Coordinates of C-alpha atoms and ligand atoms in Angstrom, one line a residue:
X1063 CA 15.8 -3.6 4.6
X1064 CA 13.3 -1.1 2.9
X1065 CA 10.5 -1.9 5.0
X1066 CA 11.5 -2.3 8.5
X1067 CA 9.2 -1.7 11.9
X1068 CA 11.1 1.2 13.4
X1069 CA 8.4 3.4 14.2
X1070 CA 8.6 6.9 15.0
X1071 CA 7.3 8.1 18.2
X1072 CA 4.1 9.9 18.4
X1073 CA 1.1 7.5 17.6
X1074 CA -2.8 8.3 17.3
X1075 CA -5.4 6.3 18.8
X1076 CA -9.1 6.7 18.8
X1077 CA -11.0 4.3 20.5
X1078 CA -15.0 3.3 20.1
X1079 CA -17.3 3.4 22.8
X1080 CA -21.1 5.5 23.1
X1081 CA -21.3 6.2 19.2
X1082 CA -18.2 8.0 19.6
X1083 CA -14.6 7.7 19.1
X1084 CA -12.2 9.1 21.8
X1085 CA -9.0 10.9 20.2
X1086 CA -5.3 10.5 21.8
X1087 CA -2.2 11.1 20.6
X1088 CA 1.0 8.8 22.6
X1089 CA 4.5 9.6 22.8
X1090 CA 6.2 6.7 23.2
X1091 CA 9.7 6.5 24.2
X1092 CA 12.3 8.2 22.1
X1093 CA 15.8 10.2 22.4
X1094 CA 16.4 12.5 19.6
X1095 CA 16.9 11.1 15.4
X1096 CA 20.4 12.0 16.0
X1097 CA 21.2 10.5 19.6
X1098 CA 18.7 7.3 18.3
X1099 CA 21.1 6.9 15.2
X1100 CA 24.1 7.1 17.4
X1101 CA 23.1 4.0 19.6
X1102 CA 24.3 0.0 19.2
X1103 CA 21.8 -2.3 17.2
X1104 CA 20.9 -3.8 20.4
X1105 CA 19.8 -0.4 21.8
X1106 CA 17.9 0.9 18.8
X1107 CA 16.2 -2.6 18.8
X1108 CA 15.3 -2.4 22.4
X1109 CA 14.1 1.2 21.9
X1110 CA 11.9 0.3 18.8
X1111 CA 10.2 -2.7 20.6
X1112 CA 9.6 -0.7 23.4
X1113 CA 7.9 2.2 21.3
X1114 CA 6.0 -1.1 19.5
X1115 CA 4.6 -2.4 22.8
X1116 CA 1.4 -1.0 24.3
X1117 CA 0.0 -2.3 28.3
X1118 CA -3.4 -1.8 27.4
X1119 CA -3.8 -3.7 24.0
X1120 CA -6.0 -7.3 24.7
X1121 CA -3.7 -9.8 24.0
X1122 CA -7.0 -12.2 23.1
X1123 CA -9.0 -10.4 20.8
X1124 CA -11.1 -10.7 17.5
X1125 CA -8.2 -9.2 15.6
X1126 CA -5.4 -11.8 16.9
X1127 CA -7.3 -14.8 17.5
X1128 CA -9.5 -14.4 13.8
X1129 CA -7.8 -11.8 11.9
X1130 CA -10.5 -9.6 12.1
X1131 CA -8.9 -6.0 11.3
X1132 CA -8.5 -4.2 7.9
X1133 CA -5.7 -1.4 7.8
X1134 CA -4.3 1.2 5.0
X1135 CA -1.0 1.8 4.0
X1136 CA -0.2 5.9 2.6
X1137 CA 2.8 7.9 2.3
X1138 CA 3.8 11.2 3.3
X1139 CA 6.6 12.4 1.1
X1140 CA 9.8 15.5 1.8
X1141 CA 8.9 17.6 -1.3
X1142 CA 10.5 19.6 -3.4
X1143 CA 9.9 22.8 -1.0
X1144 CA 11.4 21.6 1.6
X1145 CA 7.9 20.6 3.1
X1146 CA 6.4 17.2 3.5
X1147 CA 3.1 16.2 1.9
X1148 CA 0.7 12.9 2.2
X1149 CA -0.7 11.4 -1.6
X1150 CA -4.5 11.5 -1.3
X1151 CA -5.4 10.5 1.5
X1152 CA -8.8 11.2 1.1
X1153 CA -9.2 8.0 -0.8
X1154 CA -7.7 6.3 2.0
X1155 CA -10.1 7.4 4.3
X1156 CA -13.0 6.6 2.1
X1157 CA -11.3 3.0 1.5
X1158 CA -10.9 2.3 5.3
X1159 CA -14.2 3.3 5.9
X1160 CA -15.9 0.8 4.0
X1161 CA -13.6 -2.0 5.1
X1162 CA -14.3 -1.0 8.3
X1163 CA -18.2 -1.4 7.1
X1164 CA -17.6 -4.3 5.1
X1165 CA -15.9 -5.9 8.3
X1166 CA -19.6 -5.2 10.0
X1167 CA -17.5 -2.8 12.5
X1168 CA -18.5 1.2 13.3
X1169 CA -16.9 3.2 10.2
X1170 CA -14.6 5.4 10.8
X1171 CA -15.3 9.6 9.6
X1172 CA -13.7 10.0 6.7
X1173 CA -12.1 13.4 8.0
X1174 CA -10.6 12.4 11.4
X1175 CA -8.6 9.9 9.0
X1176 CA -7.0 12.6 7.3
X1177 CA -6.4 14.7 10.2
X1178 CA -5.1 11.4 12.0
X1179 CA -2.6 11.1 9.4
X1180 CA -1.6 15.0 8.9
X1181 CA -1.3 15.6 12.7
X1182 CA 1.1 12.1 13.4
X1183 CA 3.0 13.1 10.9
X1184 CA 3.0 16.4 12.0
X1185 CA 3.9 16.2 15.5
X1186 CA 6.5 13.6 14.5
X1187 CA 8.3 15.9 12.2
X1188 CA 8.2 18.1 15.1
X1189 CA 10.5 15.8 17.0
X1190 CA 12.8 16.0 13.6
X1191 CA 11.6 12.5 12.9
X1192 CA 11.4 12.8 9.3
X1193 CA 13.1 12.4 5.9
X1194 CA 14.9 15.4 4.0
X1195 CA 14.5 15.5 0.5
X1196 CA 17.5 14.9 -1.8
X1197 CA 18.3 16.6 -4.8
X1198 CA 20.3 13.4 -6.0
X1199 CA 16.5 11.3 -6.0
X1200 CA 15.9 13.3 -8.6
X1201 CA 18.5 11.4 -11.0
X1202 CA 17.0 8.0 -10.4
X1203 CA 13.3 9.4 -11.1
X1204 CA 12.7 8.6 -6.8
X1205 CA 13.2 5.2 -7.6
X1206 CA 15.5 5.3 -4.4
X1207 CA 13.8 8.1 -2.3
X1208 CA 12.7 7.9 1.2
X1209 CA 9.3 9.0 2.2
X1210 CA 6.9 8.3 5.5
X1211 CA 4.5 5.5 5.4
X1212 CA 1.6 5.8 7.2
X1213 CA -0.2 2.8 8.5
X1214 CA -3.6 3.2 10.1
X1215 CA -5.6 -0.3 11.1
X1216 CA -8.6 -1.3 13.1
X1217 CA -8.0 -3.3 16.3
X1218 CA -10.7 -5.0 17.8
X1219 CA -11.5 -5.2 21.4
X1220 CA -11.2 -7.8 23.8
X1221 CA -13.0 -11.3 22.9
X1222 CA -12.1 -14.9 22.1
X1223 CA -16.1 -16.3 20.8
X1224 CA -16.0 -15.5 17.1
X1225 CA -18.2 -12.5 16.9
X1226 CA -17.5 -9.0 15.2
X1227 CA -16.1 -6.2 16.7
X1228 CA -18.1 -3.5 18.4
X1229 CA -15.2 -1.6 20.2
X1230 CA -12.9 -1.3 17.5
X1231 CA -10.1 1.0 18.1
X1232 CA -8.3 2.9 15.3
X1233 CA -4.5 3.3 15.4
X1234 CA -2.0 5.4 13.2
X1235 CA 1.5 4.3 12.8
X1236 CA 3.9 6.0 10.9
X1237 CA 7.6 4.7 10.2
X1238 CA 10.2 5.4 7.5
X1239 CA 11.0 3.9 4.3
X1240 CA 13.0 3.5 1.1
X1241 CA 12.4 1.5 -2.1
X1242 CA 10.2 -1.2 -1.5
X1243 CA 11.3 -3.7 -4.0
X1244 CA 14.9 -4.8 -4.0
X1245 CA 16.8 -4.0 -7.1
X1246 CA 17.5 -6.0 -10.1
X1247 CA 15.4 -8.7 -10.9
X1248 CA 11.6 -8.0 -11.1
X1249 CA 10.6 -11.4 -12.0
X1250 CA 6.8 -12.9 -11.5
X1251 CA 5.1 -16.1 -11.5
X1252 CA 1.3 -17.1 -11.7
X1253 CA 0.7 -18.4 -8.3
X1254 CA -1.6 -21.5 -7.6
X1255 CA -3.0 -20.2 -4.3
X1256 CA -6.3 -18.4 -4.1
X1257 CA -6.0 -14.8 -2.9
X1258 CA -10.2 -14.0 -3.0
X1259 CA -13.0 -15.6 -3.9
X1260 CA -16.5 -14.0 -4.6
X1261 CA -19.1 -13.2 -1.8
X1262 CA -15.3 -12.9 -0.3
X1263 CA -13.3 -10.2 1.2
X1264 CA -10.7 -9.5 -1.5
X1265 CA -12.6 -6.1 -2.2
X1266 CA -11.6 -5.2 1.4
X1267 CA -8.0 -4.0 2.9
X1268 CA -8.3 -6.9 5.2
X1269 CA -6.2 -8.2 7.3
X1270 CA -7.1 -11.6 6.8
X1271 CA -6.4 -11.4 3.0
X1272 CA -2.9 -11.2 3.6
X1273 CA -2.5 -14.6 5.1
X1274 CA -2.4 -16.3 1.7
X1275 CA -0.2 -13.2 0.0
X1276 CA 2.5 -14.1 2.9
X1277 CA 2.4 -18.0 1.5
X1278 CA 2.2 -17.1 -2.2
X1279 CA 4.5 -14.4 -2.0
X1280 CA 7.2 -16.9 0.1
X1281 CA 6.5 -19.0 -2.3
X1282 CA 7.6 -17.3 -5.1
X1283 CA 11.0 -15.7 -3.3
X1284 CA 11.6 -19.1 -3.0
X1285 CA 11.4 -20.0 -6.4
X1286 CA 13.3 -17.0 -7.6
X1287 CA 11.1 -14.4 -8.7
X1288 CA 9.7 -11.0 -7.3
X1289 CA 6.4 -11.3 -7.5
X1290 CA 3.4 -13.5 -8.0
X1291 CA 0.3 -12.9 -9.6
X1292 CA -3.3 -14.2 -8.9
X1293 CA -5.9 -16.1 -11.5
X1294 CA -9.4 -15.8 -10.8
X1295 CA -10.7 -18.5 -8.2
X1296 CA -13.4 -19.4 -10.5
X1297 CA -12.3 -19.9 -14.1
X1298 CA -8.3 -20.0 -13.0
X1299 CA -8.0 -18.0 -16.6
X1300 CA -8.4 -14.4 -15.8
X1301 CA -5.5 -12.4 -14.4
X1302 CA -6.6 -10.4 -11.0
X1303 CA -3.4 -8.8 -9.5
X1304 CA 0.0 -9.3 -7.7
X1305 CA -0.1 -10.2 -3.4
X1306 CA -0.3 -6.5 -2.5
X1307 CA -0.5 -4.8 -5.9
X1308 CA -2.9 -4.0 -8.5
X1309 CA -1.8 -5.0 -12.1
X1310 CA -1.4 -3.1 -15.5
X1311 CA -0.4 -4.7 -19.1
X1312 CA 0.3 -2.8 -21.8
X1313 CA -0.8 -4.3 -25.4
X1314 CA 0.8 -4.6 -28.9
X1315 CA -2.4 -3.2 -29.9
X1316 CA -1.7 0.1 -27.8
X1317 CA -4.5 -0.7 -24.9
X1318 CA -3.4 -0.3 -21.2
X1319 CA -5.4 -2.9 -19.4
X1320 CA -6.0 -3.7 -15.6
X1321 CA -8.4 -6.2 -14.3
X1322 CA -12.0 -4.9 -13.4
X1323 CA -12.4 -4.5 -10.0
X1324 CA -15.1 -6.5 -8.5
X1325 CA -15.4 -8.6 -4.8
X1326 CA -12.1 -10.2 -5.6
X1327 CA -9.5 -7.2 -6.6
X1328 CA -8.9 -4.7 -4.2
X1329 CA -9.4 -1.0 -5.7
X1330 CA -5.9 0.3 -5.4
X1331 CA -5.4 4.0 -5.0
X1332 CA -2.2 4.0 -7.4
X1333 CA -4.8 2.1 -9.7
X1334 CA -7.4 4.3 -10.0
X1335 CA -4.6 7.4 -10.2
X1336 CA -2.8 5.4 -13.3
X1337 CA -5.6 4.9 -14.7
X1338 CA -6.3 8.8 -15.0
X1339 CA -3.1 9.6 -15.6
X1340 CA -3.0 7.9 -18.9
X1341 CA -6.5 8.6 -20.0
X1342 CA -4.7 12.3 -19.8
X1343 CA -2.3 10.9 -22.0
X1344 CA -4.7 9.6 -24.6
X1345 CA -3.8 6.3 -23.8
X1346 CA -6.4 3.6 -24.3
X1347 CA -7.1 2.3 -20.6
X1348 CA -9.3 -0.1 -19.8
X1349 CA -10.9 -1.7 -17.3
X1350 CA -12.1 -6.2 -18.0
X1351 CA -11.2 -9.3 -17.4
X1352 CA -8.0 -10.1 -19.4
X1353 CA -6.6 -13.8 -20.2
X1354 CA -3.4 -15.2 -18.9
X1355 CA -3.2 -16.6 -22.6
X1356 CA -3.7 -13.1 -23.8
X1357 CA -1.0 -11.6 -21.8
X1358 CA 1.4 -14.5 -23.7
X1359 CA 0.0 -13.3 -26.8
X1360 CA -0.3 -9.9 -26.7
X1361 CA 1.6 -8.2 -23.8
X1362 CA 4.2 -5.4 -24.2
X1363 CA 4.8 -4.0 -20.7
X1364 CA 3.5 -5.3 -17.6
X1365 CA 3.6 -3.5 -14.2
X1366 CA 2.2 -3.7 -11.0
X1367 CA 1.4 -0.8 -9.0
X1368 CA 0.8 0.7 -5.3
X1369 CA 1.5 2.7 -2.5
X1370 CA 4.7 0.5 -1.6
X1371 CA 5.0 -0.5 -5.3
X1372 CA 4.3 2.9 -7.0
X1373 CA 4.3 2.0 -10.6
X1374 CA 6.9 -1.3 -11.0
X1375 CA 8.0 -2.5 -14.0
X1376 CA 7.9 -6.8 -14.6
X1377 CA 10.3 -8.1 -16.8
X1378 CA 8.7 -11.5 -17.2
X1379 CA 5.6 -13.4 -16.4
X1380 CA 6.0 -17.5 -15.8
X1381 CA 2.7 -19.5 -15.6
X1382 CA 2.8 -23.5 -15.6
X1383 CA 6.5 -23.5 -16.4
X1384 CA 6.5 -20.9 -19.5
X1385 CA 7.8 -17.7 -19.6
X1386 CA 7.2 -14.3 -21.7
X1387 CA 9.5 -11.8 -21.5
X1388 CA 7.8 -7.9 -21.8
X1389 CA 10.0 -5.2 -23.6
X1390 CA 12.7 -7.4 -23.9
X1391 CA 13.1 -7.3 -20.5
X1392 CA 13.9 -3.5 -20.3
X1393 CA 11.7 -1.2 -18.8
X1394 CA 9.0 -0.1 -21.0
X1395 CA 8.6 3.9 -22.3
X1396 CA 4.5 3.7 -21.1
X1397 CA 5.9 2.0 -18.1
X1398 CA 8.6 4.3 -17.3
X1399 CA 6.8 7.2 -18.2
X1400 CA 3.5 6.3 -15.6
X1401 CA 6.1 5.7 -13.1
X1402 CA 8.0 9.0 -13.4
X1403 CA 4.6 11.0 -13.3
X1404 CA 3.0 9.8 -10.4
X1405 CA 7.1 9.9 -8.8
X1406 CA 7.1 13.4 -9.6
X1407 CA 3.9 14.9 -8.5
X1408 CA 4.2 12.7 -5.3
X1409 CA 7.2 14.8 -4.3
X1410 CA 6.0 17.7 -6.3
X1411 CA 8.8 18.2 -9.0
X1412 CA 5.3 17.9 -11.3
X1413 CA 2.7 20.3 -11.0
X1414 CA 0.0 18.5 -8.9
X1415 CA -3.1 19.4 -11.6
X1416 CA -5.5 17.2 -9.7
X1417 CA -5.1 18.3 -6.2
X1418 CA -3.9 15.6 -4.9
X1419 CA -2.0 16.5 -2.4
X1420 CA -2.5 17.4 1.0
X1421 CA 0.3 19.5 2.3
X1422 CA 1.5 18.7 6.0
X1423 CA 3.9 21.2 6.5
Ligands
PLP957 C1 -3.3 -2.1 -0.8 C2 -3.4 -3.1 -1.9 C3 -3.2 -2.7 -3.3 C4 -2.8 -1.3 -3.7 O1 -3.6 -0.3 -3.3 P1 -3.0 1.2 -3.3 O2 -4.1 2.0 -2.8 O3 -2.6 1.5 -4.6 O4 -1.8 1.2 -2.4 C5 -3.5 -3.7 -4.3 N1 -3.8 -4.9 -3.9 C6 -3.9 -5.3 -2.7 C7 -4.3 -6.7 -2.4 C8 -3.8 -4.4 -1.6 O5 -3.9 -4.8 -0.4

C-alpha cells in the first residue's frame, strides 16, 4: 500500500485559545525503525494505533460531527546530498491559511507552518525515522521513490450545535510514502457526481470536499479505471479536475491547458509550479475553461498533477461511454518531460533555480 497510516512518532500541536496559539511537540510511543520493522503485523499495527490515538481529542466536535476541518498534504524528500528537503512549503502555509479563513476559523501564521513542518520532520529524522535516498530512483525518474508526507489539518474544538470553530487546534503528521498511484493502468472516467459548486468550498482544502471524491473515486475503481474527472456543476461541459488532482491537457495545436481556477478548482501547488515550469520552456500554457468535447477533439497528452500525484500521465479519458486514447496510450514527451523536472528538483538531481526548496537537514 503506498499510502498507509503508519505515522512516525513525534507530532506538533498548536492549540487556540487568547489570540494565541500554544506550541507542543508529542512523542508518541515508538521503539527504534529497526526494532519497529523487526516486530509481527499484529505488533506494528498495535504500535501504529497507539501512536494514532490521542486522550484529549473531543470525540464530538465540529470537525467529526460536520466535517468542519481543511488540512494540507506536502512532502519532505531524501535528496541527492544525503539531506532531506520539504517542496515549497511556503505555498502551503499560505493555502492553509486561507482555508482556515475561508472556514471562518482563526488563520494560522504563515511561518509557524513552515517551522511546524521543518522541525516534525526534523526531530523525527532524529529518531532515524526517515527515508534514505537511492541511487537506483534515479533509473525510474522517482517514479518509485520514497519521500515523507507531511499532513497538517485543523481540528475543531469540542461542540455538537452546528456553529464554527473558535478553538481550532492545528496538528502536523508526518508518515512515509512510496508511489501514490499503482502501476500500470492510468485510466479515467468523467464522473457524474458534483465535487464543487459556486459560492462553494471547492476553492478550499476542505475536509468536507473529500466526501464526494471518496464516492466518485470508489466509483470509478470500481468500474476499472484510475481516476475520475469532474465537469462543472453548472454547464456539466467544462472539465475542472480529477478527486484530488489538478488537470493538464496538452493540444494538437501545441497549447498546455488547465482549467481556470475559480470557487470550484482548488489551486494546486504542483499546478501553479507546472505551470511555470513550462512557461520556462516556451510552452504555450494556459489558464480557461476547456470543453470535454474539445479534449475528444483536440487532446494529445493529458495528466493530472499533485503532491501525491506529482505530474501523472492518463492514458485515456471515457465520458458517457466513449473513449479517447492520448499519445496512443504511451506516455507523452511534454508529459514525461514536466514530470521528470519537477521529479528532479524535488530531490535535487536538478538545480532548484526558483528556490524552492527549503532544506531540513
Ligand atoms: C490538494 C488538491 C490538489 C493538488 O494540490 P497540490 O498543492 O498540487 O498538492 C488538487 N485538487 C484537489 C481537490 C486537492 O485537494
Amino acid at each position: 500500500m503506498a499510502f498507509s497510516l503508519h505515522s512516525y512518532p513525534v507530532v506538533y500541536r498548536a492549540k487556540y485559545g487568547h489570540q494565541a496559539w500554544k506550541e507542543e511537540y508529542i512523542e508518541k510511543p515508538h521503539k527504534t525503525p529497526e526494532e519497529e520493522a523487526a516486530l509481527g503485523v499484529p505488533e506494528q499495527n498495535a504500535l501504529a494505533a497507539s501512536r494514532n490515538a490521542y486522550d484529549d481529542m473531543p470525540l464530538v466536535s465540529y470537525t467529526t460531527q460536520y466535517g468542519l476541518s481543511c488540512f494540507e498534504g506536502l512532502k519532505a524528500l531524501p535528496q541527492q546530498d544525503g539531506g532531506l528537503a520539504i517542496f515549497r512549503p511556503d505555498q502551503n502555509a499560505a493555502r492553509f491559511r486561507r482555508s482556515m479563513e475561508g472556514l471562518m476559523m482563526p488563520g494560522f501564521p504563515e511561518d509557524s507552518f513552515v517551522t511546524a513542518c521543518v522541525e516534525t520532520v526534523k526531530r523525527n529524522a532524529a529518531l532515524g525515522f526517515r527515508p534514505q535516498y537511492k541511487k537506483e530512483w534515479e533509473q525510474d525518474s522517482f517514479i518509485s521513490a520514497d519521500s515523507i508526507y507531511i499532513r497538517p489539518f485543523s481540528y475543531a474544538e469540542g461542540g455538537i450545535g452546528v456553529a464554527l470553530s473558535q478553538k481550532p487546534w492545528v496538528v502536523v503528521v508526518t508518515t512515509p510514502v512510496s508511489a501514490y498511484f499503482a502501476e500500470g493502468s492510468s485510466d479515467a472516467v468523467i464522473t457524474e457526481r458534483i465535487r464543487a459548486t459556486p459560492k462553494g468550498t471547492g476553492w478550499i482544502k476542505a475536509a468536507s470536499n473529500y466526501v464526494i471524491s471518496a464516492l466518485a473515486k470508489h466509483e470509478a475503481n470500481e468500474a476499472g479505471f484510475m481516476e475520475c474527472i469532474y465537469l462543472d456543476a453548472v454547464h456539466r461541459k467544462y472539465v475542472e479536475e480529477g478527486s484530488s488532482c489538478n488537470v493538464f491537457f496538452y493540444l494538437k495545436s501545441g497549447e498546455l491547458v488547465t482549467p481556470e481556477l475559480g470557487d470550484t478548482i482548488l489551486p494546486g501547488i504542483t499546478r501553479a509550479s507546472i505551470i511555470e515550469l513550462a512557461r520556462d520552456r516556451n510552452i504555450r500554457v494556459t489558464e480557461r475553461k476547456i470543453a470535454i468535447e474539445e479534449v475528444f477533439a483536440e487532446g494529445k497528452e493529458c495528466f493530472v498533477s499533485g503532491t501525491a500525484a506529482g505530474a501523472t500521465p492518463i492514458e485515456s479519458l471515457t465520458y458517457q461511454g466513449k473513449k479517447v486514447v492520448f499519445n496512443h496510450g504511451k506516455t507523452g514527451d511534454l508529459t514525461a518531460e514536466i514530470r521528470d523536472t519537477i521529479k528532479g528538483i524535488q530531490y535535487g538531481t536538478l538545480p532548484d533555480t526558483k528556490g524552492w526548496m527549503v532544506k531540513v537537514i
